[in-house]
mmCIF file of C-alpha atoms in Angstrom:
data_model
loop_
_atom_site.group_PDB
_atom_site.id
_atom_site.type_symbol
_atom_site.label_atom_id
_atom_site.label_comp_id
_atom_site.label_asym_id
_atom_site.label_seq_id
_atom_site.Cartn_x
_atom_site.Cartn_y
_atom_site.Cartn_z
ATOM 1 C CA UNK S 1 101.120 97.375 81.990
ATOM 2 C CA UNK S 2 97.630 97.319 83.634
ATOM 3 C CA UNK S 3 94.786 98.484 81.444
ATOM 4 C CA UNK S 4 90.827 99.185 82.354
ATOM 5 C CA UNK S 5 87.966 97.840 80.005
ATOM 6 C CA UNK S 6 85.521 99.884 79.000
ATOM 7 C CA UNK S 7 82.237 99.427 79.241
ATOM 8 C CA UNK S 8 81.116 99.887 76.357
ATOM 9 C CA UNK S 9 83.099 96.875 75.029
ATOM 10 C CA UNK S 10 81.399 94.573 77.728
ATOM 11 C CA UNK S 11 84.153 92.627 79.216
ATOM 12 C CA UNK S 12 83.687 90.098 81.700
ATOM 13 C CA UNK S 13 87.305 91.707 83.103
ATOM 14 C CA UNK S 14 87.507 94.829 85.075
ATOM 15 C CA UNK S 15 90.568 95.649 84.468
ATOM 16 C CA UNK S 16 93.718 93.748 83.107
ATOM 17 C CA UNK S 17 97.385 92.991 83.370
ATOM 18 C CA UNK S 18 98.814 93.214 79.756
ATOM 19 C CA UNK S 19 101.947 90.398 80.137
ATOM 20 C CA UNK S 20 105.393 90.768 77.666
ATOM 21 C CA UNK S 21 103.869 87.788 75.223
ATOM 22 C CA UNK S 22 100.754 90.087 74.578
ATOM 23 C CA UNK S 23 98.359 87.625 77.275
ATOM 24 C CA UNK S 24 95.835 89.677 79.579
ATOM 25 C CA UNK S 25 95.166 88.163 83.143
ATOM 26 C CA UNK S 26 92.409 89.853 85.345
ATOM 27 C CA UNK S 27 93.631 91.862 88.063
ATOM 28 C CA UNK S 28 94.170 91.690 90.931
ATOM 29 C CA UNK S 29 92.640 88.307 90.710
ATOM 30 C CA UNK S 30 89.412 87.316 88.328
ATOM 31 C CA UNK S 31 87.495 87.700 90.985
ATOM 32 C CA UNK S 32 87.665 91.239 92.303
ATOM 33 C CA UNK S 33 87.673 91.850 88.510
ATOM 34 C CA UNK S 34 85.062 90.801 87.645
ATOM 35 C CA UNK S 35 81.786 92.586 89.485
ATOM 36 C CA UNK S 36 80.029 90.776 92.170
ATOM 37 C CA UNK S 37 76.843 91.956 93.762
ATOM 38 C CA UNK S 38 77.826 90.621 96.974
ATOM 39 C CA UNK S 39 81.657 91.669 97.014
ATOM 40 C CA UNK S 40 82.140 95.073 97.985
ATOM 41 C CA UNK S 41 85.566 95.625 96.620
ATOM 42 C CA UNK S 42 84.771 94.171 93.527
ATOM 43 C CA UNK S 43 85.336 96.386 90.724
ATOM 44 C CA UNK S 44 82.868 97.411 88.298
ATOM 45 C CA UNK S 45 83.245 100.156 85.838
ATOM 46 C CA UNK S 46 87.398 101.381 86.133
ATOM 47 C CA UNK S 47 87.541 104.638 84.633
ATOM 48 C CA UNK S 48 91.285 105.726 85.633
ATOM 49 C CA UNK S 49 94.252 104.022 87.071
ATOM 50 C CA UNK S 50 97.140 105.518 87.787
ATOM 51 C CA UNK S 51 100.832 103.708 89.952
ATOM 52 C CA UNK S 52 101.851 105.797 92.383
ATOM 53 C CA UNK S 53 105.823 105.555 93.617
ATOM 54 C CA UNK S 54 105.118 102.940 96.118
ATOM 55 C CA UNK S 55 104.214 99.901 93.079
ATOM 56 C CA UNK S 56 100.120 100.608 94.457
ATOM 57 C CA UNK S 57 98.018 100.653 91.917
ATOM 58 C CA UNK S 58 95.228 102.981 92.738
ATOM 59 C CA UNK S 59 91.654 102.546 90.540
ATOM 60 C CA UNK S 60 88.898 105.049 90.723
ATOM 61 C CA UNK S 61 85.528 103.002 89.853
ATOM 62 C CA UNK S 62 82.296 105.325 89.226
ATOM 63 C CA UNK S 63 79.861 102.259 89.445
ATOM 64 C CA UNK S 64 77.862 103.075 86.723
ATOM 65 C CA UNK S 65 77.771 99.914 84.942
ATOM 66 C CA UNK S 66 76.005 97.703 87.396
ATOM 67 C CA UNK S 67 75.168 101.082 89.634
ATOM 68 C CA UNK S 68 77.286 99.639 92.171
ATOM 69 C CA UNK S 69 79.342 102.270 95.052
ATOM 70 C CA UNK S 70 81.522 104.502 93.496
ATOM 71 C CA UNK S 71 85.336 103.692 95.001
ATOM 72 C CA UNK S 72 88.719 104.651 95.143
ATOM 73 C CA UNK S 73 90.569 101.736 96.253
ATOM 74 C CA UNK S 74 94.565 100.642 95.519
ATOM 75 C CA UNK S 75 96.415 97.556 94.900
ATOM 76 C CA UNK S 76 99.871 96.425 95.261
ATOM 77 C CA UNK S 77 100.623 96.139 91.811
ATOM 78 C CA UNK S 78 103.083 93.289 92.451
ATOM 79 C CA UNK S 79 100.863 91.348 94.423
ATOM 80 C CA UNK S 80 97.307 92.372 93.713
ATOM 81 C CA UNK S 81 96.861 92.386 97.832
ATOM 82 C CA UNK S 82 94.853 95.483 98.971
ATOM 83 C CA UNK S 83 96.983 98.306 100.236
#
């Protein structure tokens, strides 16, 4: 189960992989999770996620917490490589 933070709740994490035992990691890695000025691809306010058929995990980020570029961009949700 993969789960975005809001904002509002100011989490160092993006977005998250909820495990079986409960555990959240950062995904697809801590960090691209977590927003970096410098790192285009990192993420910075996750809005919606949705898996499409193919295991890619596609996140639409609108920026707006650190005004960074808004962004589609997908994952492999197995691997956390870009697709």
């Amino acid at each position: 189960v993969f789960v975005s933070m809001h904002q509002f709740f100011g989490t160092e994490a993006r977005v998250a992989e909820v495990k079986a035992d409960g555990t959240m990691t950062p995904f697809p890695n801590k960090a691209l999770a977590t927003f970096s000025a410098g790192e285009p691809l990192s993420l910075d306010s996750v809005l919606g996620l949705r898996c499409d058929s193919a295991g890619n995990l596609w996140l639409l980020d609108n920026g707006m917490r650190e005004k960074s570029t808004p962004k589609l961009i997908a994952f492999n949700s197995e691997t956390g490589n870009l697709t």
